[in-house]
PDB file of C-alpha atoms in Angstrom:
ATOM      1  CA  SER A   2     304.751 -72.981 108.548  1.00  0.00           C
ATOM      2  CA  GLN A   3     307.302 -75.662 107.697  1.00  0.00           C
ATOM      3  CA  GLN A   4     308.991 -75.374 104.309  1.00  0.00           C
ATOM      4  CA  GLY A   5     310.671 -78.770 104.284  1.00  0.00           C
ATOM      5  CA  GLU A   6     309.066 -82.130 104.711  1.00  0.00           C
ATOM      6  CA  GLU A   7     311.232 -85.135 105.341  1.00  0.00           C
ATOM      7  CA  ASP A   8     310.624 -88.726 104.514  1.00  0.00           C
ATOM      8  CA  PRO A   9     310.685 -91.158 106.177  1.00  0.00           C
ATOM      9  CA  GLN A  10     310.017 -89.831 109.687  1.00  0.00           C
ATOM     10  CA  ALA A  11     311.902 -92.825 111.097  1.00  0.00           C
ATOM     11  CA  LEU A  12     314.316 -95.332 109.591  1.00  0.00           C
ATOM     12  CA  SER A  13     315.836 -98.410 111.156  1.00  0.00           C
ATOM     13  CA  ILE A  14     318.680-100.294 109.424  1.00  0.00           C
ATOM     14  CA  GLN A  15     321.537-102.658 110.169  1.00  0.00           C
ATOM     15  CA  GLU A  16     325.140-101.566 110.402  1.00  0.00           C
ATOM     16  CA  GLY A  17     326.784-101.615 106.987  1.00  0.00           C
ATOM     17  CA  GLU A  18     323.601-100.821 105.081  1.00  0.00           C
ATOM     18  CA  ASN A  19     322.975 -97.535 103.299  1.00  0.00           C
ATOM     19  CA  ALA A  20     320.484 -94.989 104.642  1.00  0.00           C
ATOM     20  CA  THR A  21     318.555 -92.628 102.389  1.00  0.00           C
ATOM     21  CA  MET A  22     316.541 -89.677 103.639  1.00  0.00           C
ATOM     22  CA  ASN A  23     314.496 -87.340 101.496  1.00  0.00           C
ATOM     23  CA  CYS A  24     313.501 -83.712 101.834  1.00  0.00           C
ATOM     24  CA  SER A  25     310.867 -81.882  99.816  1.00  0.00           C
ATOM     25  CA  TYR A  26     310.253 -78.152  99.846  1.00  0.00           C
ATOM     26  CA  LYS A  27     307.681 -75.791  98.421  1.00  0.00           C
ATOM     27  CA  THR A  28     309.314 -72.598  97.155  1.00  0.00           C
ATOM     28  CA  SER A  29     312.533 -71.571  95.409  1.00  0.00           C
ATOM     29  CA  ILE A  30     315.661 -71.809  97.488  1.00  0.00           C
ATOM     30  CA  ASN A  31     319.082 -70.255  97.579  1.00  0.00           C
ATOM     31  CA  ASN A  32     320.629 -73.344  99.123  1.00  0.00           C
ATOM     32  CA  LEU A  33     319.708 -76.436 101.114  1.00  0.00           C
ATOM     33  CA  GLN A  34     321.590 -77.718 104.139  1.00  0.00           C
ATOM     34  CA  TRP A  35     321.608 -80.972 106.084  1.00  0.00           C
ATOM     35  CA  TYR A  36     322.184 -81.189 109.836  1.00  0.00           C
ATOM     36  CA  ARG A  37     322.534 -83.987 112.333  1.00  0.00           C
ATOM     37  CA  GLN A  38     321.300 -83.988 115.953  1.00  0.00           C
ATOM     38  CA  ASN A  39     322.157 -86.534 118.601  1.00  0.00           C
ATOM     39  CA  SER A  40     319.468 -86.941 121.224  1.00  0.00           C
ATOM     40  CA  GLY A  41     319.289 -83.927 123.568  1.00  0.00           C
ATOM     41  CA  ARG A  42     322.181 -82.102 121.858  1.00  0.00           C
ATOM     42  CA  GLY A  43     322.623 -79.232 119.481  1.00  0.00           C
ATOM     43  CA  LEU A  44     322.611 -79.616 115.700  1.00  0.00           C
ATOM     44  CA  VAL A  45     325.795 -80.157 113.705  1.00  0.00           C
ATOM     45  CA  HIS A  46     326.115 -78.979 110.108  1.00  0.00           C
ATOM     46  CA  LEU A  47     326.830 -81.790 107.619  1.00  0.00           C
ATOM     47  CA  ILE A  48     326.708 -80.354 104.130  1.00  0.00           C
ATOM     48  CA  LEU A  49     325.405 -77.410 102.100  1.00  0.00           C
ATOM     49  CA  ILE A  50     324.308 -77.643  98.469  1.00  0.00           C
ATOM     50  CA  ARG A  51     323.572 -74.539  96.414  1.00  0.00           C
ATOM     51  CA  SER A  52     320.657 -74.221  94.067  1.00  0.00           C
ATOM     52  CA  ASN A  53     322.900 -74.468  90.993  1.00  0.00           C
ATOM     53  CA  GLU A  54     324.512 -77.706  92.215  1.00  0.00           C
ATOM     54  CA  ARG A  55     323.100 -81.187  91.658  1.00  0.00           C
ATOM     55  CA  GLU A  56     325.268 -83.392  93.811  1.00  0.00           C
ATOM     56  CA  LYS A  57     327.793 -83.097  96.589  1.00  0.00           C
ATOM     57  CA  HIS A  58     329.899 -85.575  98.520  1.00  0.00           C
ATOM     58  CA  SER A  59     331.526 -85.435 101.946  1.00  0.00           C
ATOM     59  CA  GLY A  60     333.093 -88.659 103.213  1.00  0.00           C
ATOM     60  CA  ARG A  61     330.274 -91.237 103.456  1.00  0.00           C
ATOM     61  CA  LEU A  62     327.648 -88.603 102.746  1.00  0.00           C
ATOM     62  CA  ARG A  63     326.125 -87.929  99.342  1.00  0.00           C
ATOM     63  CA  VAL A  64     323.569 -85.184  98.824  1.00  0.00           C
ATOM     64  CA  THR A  65     321.546 -84.605  95.679  1.00  0.00           C
ATOM     65  CA  LEU A  66     319.326 -81.667  94.786  1.00  0.00           C
ATOM     66  CA  ASP A  67     316.613 -81.615  92.124  1.00  0.00           C
ATOM     67  CA  THR A  68     315.245 -78.085  91.888  1.00  0.00           C
ATOM     68  CA  SER A  69     312.683 -79.068  89.266  1.00  0.00           C
ATOM     69  CA  LYS A  70     311.126 -81.514  91.738  1.00  0.00           C
ATOM     70  CA  LYS A  71     311.935 -79.317  94.739  1.00  0.00           C
ATOM     71  CA  SER A  72     313.555 -82.212  96.519  1.00  0.00           C
ATOM     72  CA  SER A  73     316.843 -83.317  98.017  1.00  0.00           C
ATOM     73  CA  SER A  74     318.157 -86.584  99.338  1.00  0.00           C
ATOM     74  CA  LEU A  75     320.861 -87.486 101.837  1.00  0.00           C
ATOM     75  CA  LEU A  76     322.584 -90.870 101.433  1.00  0.00           C
ATOM     76  CA  ILE A  77     324.765 -92.272 104.199  1.00  0.00           C
ATOM     77  CA  THR A  78     326.793 -95.214 102.897  1.00  0.00           C
ATOM     78  CA  ALA A  79     328.085 -98.117 104.996  1.00  0.00           C
ATOM     79  CA  SER A  80     326.240 -96.901 108.072  1.00  0.00           C
ATOM     80  CA  ARG A  81     327.624 -97.316 111.592  1.00  0.00           C
ATOM     81  CA  ALA A  82     325.892 -97.477 114.980  1.00  0.00           C
ATOM     82  CA  ALA A  83     327.408 -94.019 115.668  1.00  0.00           C
ATOM     83  CA  ASP A  84     325.300 -92.612 112.798  1.00  0.00           C
ATOM     84  CA  THR A  85     322.216 -93.077 114.967  1.00  0.00           C
ATOM     85  CA  ALA A  86     320.709 -89.580 115.241  1.00  0.00           C
ATOM     86  CA  SER A  87     318.050 -87.288 113.799  1.00  0.00           C
ATOM     87  CA  TYR A  88     318.791 -85.687 110.443  1.00  0.00           C
ATOM     88  CA  PHE A  89     317.265 -82.391 109.351  1.00  0.00           C
ATOM     89  CA  CYS A  90     317.156 -80.544 106.059  1.00  0.00           C
ATOM     90  CA  ALA A  91     317.066 -76.756 106.135  1.00  0.00           C
ATOM     91  CA  THR A  92     316.262 -74.425 103.270  1.00  0.00           C
ATOM     92  CA  ASP A  93     317.530 -70.928 102.711  1.00  0.00           C
ATOM     93  CA  LEU A  94     314.812 -68.961 100.969  1.00  0.00           C
ATOM     94  CA  ASN A  95     317.026 -65.877 100.552  1.00  0.00           C
ATOM     95  CA  GLN A  96     314.710 -63.982 102.883  1.00  0.00           C
ATOM     96  CA  GLY A  97     317.281 -62.128 104.897  1.00  0.00           C
ATOM     97  CA  GLY A  98     318.882 -64.750 107.052  1.00  0.00           C
ATOM     98  CA  LYS A  99     316.125 -67.252 107.680  1.00  0.00           C
ATOM     99  CA  LEU A 100     316.757 -70.980 107.489  1.00  0.00           C
ATOM    100  CA  ILE A 101     313.603 -73.117 107.552  1.00  0.00           C
ATOM    101  CA  PHE A 102     314.002 -76.613 109.028  1.00  0.00           C
ATOM    102  CA  GLY A 103     312.117 -79.767 108.232  1.00  0.00           C
ATOM    103  CA  GLN A 104     310.746 -82.077 110.900  1.00  0.00           C
ATOM    104  CA  GLY A 105     313.610 -84.505 110.610  1.00  0.00           C
ATOM    105  CA  THR A 106     314.248 -88.183 110.029  1.00  0.00           C
ATOM    106  CA  GLU A 107     315.146 -90.308 113.043  1.00  0.00           C
ATOM    107  CA  LEU A 108     317.755 -92.846 111.992  1.00  0.00           C
ATOM    108  CA  SER A 109     318.534 -95.904 114.052  1.00  0.00           C
ATOM    109  CA  VAL A 110     321.509 -98.051 113.043  1.00  0.00           C
ATOM    110  CA  LYS A 111     321.597-101.414 114.804  1.00  0.00           C
ATOM    111  CA  PRO A 112     324.955-103.108 115.392  1.00  0.00           C
TER     112      PRO A 112
ATOM    113  CA  ASP B  27     337.923 -73.360 122.244  1.00  0.00           C
ATOM    114  CA  GLY B  28     335.631 -71.435 119.912  1.00  0.00           C
ATOM    115  CA  GLY B  29     331.944 -72.145 120.070  1.00  0.00           C
ATOM    116  CA  ILE B  30     328.528 -71.237 121.352  1.00  0.00           C
ATOM    117  CA  THR B  31     327.644 -71.571 125.000  1.00  0.00           C
ATOM    118  CA  GLN B  32     324.067 -71.787 126.189  1.00  0.00           C
ATOM    119  CA  SER B  33     323.048 -71.660 129.806  1.00  0.00           C
ATOM    120  CA  PRO B  34     321.432 -73.001 131.793  1.00  0.00           C
ATOM    121  CA  LYS B  35     321.134 -76.480 130.266  1.00  0.00           C
ATOM    122  CA  TYR B  36     318.020 -77.252 132.302  1.00  0.00           C
ATOM    123  CA  LEU B  37     315.602 -74.703 133.739  1.00  0.00           C
ATOM    124  CA  PHE B  38     312.373 -75.050 135.630  1.00  0.00           C
ATOM    125  CA  ARG B  39     309.928 -72.218 135.848  1.00  0.00           C
ATOM    126  CA  LYS B  40     306.627 -71.623 137.578  1.00  0.00           C
ATOM    127  CA  GLU B  41     303.764 -70.279 135.516  1.00  0.00           C
ATOM    128  CA  GLY B  42     303.747 -66.496 135.384  1.00  0.00           C
ATOM    129  CA  GLN B  43     307.506 -66.104 135.684  1.00  0.00           C
ATOM    130  CA  ASN B  44     309.821 -64.626 133.064  1.00  0.00           C
ATOM    131  CA  VAL B  45     313.064 -66.494 132.400  1.00  0.00           C
ATOM    132  CA  THR B  46     316.125 -65.509 130.424  1.00  0.00           C
ATOM    133  CA  LEU B  47     318.222 -67.976 128.475  1.00  0.00           C
ATOM    134  CA  SER B  48     321.810 -67.045 127.809  1.00  0.00           C
ATOM    135  CA  CYS B  49     323.665 -67.482 124.518  1.00  0.00           C
ATOM    136  CA  GLU B  50     327.301 -66.439 124.116  1.00  0.00           C
ATOM    137  CA  GLN B  51     329.605 -67.031 121.155  1.00  0.00           C
ATOM    138  CA  ASN B  52     333.306 -66.417 120.701  1.00  0.00           C
ATOM    139  CA  LEU B  53     333.344 -67.208 116.974  1.00  0.00           C
ATOM    140  CA  ASN B  54     333.157 -63.518 115.941  1.00  0.00           C
ATOM    141  CA  HIS B  55     329.962 -64.280 114.067  1.00  0.00           C
ATOM    142  CA  ASP B  56     327.680 -61.420 113.027  1.00  0.00           C
ATOM    143  CA  ALA B  57     324.367 -63.293 112.843  1.00  0.00           C
ATOM    144  CA  MET B  58     322.702 -65.107 115.738  1.00  0.00           C
ATOM    145  CA  TYR B  59     319.449 -67.070 115.949  1.00  0.00           C
ATOM    146  CA  TRP B  60     317.050 -68.594 118.458  1.00  0.00           C
ATOM    147  CA  TYR B  61     315.054 -71.711 117.595  1.00  0.00           C
ATOM    148  CA  ARG B  62     312.495 -73.651 119.520  1.00  0.00           C
ATOM    149  CA  GLN B  63     312.246 -77.434 119.171  1.00  0.00           C
ATOM    150  CA  ASP B  64     309.219 -79.481 120.167  1.00  0.00           C
ATOM    151  CA  PRO B  65     308.971 -83.248 119.722  1.00  0.00           C
ATOM    152  CA  GLY B  66     308.075 -84.161 116.165  1.00  0.00           C
ATOM    153  CA  GLN B  67     307.978 -80.557 114.946  1.00  0.00           C
ATOM    154  CA  GLY B  68     311.545 -79.822 113.978  1.00  0.00           C
ATOM    155  CA  LEU B  69     312.984 -76.346 114.661  1.00  0.00           C
ATOM    156  CA  ARG B  70     311.000 -73.139 114.520  1.00  0.00           C
ATOM    157  CA  LEU B  71     312.609 -69.710 114.331  1.00  0.00           C
ATOM    158  CA  ILE B  72     311.849 -67.330 117.210  1.00  0.00           C
ATOM    159  CA  TYR B  73     314.133 -64.333 116.628  1.00  0.00           C
ATOM    160  CA  TYR B  74     317.294 -63.570 114.701  1.00  0.00           C
ATOM    161  CA  SER B  75     319.856 -60.806 114.589  1.00  0.00           C
ATOM    162  CA  GLN B  76     322.234 -60.041 111.775  1.00  0.00           C
ATOM    163  CA  ILE B  77     324.052 -57.179 113.482  1.00  0.00           C
ATOM    164  CA  VAL B  78     324.461 -55.611 116.893  1.00  0.00           C
ATOM    165  CA  ASN B  79     321.490 -53.521 118.092  1.00  0.00           C
ATOM    166  CA  ASP B  80     319.198 -54.998 115.441  1.00  0.00           C
ATOM    167  CA  PHE B  81     316.965 -58.093 115.409  1.00  0.00           C
ATOM    168  CA  GLN B  82     313.950 -59.439 113.552  1.00  0.00           C
ATOM    169  CA  LYS B  83     310.995 -61.601 114.522  1.00  0.00           C
ATOM    170  CA  GLY B  84     310.883 -65.145 113.286  1.00  0.00           C
ATOM    171  CA  ASP B  85     307.847 -67.319 112.805  1.00  0.00           C
ATOM    172  CA  ILE B  86     306.897 -67.706 116.479  1.00  0.00           C
ATOM    173  CA  ALA B  87     308.076 -64.513 118.250  1.00  0.00           C
ATOM    174  CA  GLU B  88     304.957 -63.955 120.366  1.00  0.00           C
ATOM    175  CA  GLY B  89     305.731 -64.288 124.079  1.00  0.00           C
ATOM    176  CA  TYR B  90     309.487 -63.911 123.598  1.00  0.00           C
ATOM    177  CA  SER B  91     311.903 -60.997 123.632  1.00  0.00           C
ATOM    178  CA  VAL B  92     315.603 -60.600 122.764  1.00  0.00           C
ATOM    179  CA  SER B  93     318.377 -58.043 122.866  1.00  0.00           C
ATOM    180  CA  ARG B  94     321.657 -57.722 120.972  1.00  0.00           C
ATOM    181  CA  GLU B  95     323.802 -55.184 122.806  1.00  0.00           C
ATOM    182  CA  LYS B  96     327.046 -57.040 122.135  1.00  0.00           C
ATOM    183  CA  LYS B  97     328.209 -59.042 119.165  1.00  0.00           C
ATOM    184  CA  GLU B  98     328.966 -62.025 121.403  1.00  0.00           C
ATOM    185  CA  SER B  99     325.658 -62.197 123.230  1.00  0.00           C
ATOM    186  CA  PHE B 100     322.022 -62.811 122.245  1.00  0.00           C
ATOM    187  CA  PRO B 101     319.881 -63.566 125.306  1.00  0.00           C
ATOM    188  CA  LEU B 102     316.301 -64.791 124.958  1.00  0.00           C
ATOM    189  CA  THR B 103     313.601 -63.951 127.499  1.00  0.00           C
ATOM    190  CA  VAL B 104     310.607 -66.246 127.699  1.00  0.00           C
ATOM    191  CA  THR B 105     307.878 -64.095 129.108  1.00  0.00           C
ATOM    192  CA  SER B 106     304.739 -65.049 131.015  1.00  0.00           C
ATOM    193  CA  ALA B 107     302.805 -64.231 127.838  1.00  0.00           C
ATOM    194  CA  GLN B 108     304.186 -67.360 126.130  1.00  0.00           C
ATOM    195  CA  LYS B 109     301.311 -69.841 126.400  1.00  0.00           C
ATOM    196  CA  ASN B 110     303.278 -73.048 126.095  1.00  0.00           C
ATOM    197  CA  PRO B 111     306.925 -72.401 126.927  1.00  0.00           C
ATOM    198  CA  THR B 112     308.006 -75.939 127.776  1.00  0.00           C
ATOM    199  CA  ALA B 113     310.451 -76.803 124.985  1.00  0.00           C
ATOM    200  CA  PHE B 114     314.070 -77.249 123.948  1.00  0.00           C
ATOM    201  CA  TYR B 115     315.658 -73.938 122.943  1.00  0.00           C
ATOM    202  CA  LEU B 116     318.582 -73.768 120.566  1.00  0.00           C
ATOM    203  CA  CYS B 117     320.856 -70.821 119.837  1.00  0.00           C
ATOM    204  CA  ALA B 118     322.911 -70.653 116.656  1.00  0.00           C
ATOM    205  CA  SER B 119     325.267 -68.309 114.847  1.00  0.00           C
ATOM    206  CA  THR B 120     326.771 -67.946 111.397  1.00  0.00           C
ATOM    207  CA  ALA B 121     329.757 -66.150 109.935  1.00  0.00           C
ATOM    208  CA  THR B 122     329.331 -66.307 106.213  1.00  0.00           C
ATOM    209  CA  GLY B 123     326.250 -64.209 105.835  1.00  0.00           C
ATOM    210  CA  PRO B 124     322.636 -65.309 106.052  1.00  0.00           C
ATOM    211  CA  THR B 125     323.081 -68.335 103.833  1.00  0.00           C
ATOM    212  CA  GLY B 126     326.018 -69.900 105.603  1.00  0.00           C
ATOM    213  CA  GLU B 127     326.102 -72.926 107.840  1.00  0.00           C
ATOM    214  CA  LEU B 128     324.799 -72.500 111.351  1.00  0.00           C
ATOM    215  CA  PHE B 129     326.821 -73.369 114.433  1.00  0.00           C
ATOM    216  CA  PHE B 130     324.576 -74.480 117.301  1.00  0.00           C
ATOM    217  CA  GLY B 131     324.887 -74.446 121.044  1.00  0.00           C
ATOM    218  CA  GLU B 132     323.985 -77.499 123.108  1.00  0.00           C
ATOM    219  CA  GLY B 133     320.521 -76.185 123.932  1.00  0.00           C
ATOM    220  CA  SER B 134     318.506 -75.222 126.997  1.00  0.00           C
ATOM    221  CA  ARG B 135     315.566 -77.337 128.133  1.00  0.00           C
ATOM    222  CA  LEU B 136     312.857 -75.246 129.803  1.00  0.00           C
ATOM    223  CA  THR B 137     310.097 -76.918 131.794  1.00  0.00           C
ATOM    224  CA  VAL B 138     307.155 -75.006 133.180  1.00  0.00           C
ATOM    225  CA  LEU B 139     305.799 -76.541 136.366  1.00  0.00           C
TER     226      LEU B 139
END
């Protein structure tokens, strides 16, 4: 069963706009991670946020975590056409090495 | 260059045949993982291994088998018992324990004819 659910499933924006993707989960987590996947390729790790953290930044990426609402969001600021990809959240349930992935948000950035 | 190499990138199989997907890493990572990806369903965990000569079933292990005889290698066999094997298979590894970031290979796309 899938732990994380992402919203929206697809997002289309213009270059320069901000993109926000949300991830909700059901049980307590040790940490939450965000990954990016270009079509037909492997996933690339973007950022990890621990359960005792509320916000993290990495370049144009901003991730928030609200453990009371069991949700996280990924904000990409000033988007570029090269940001076009699928974005996945993954939760670590502290169950001996298992990361559970959401179904992903497909982001399209139009030039 | 350090990384994870999956092969083959594309594989076609007739029904009833077993196939083995290769995954090799030179990152000196202890833990390795196999995921399956179907359109619109995200990634699902098949098997994982945290140490040589040991591995655990994931959420969808039926019809698959693995081995971990060397730290660098974690091959996945898709057996004829797997009812719907056509999918994109991703191998990953991690260095910093079970909660660390995963490094992924480029995937293997298996099509059953």
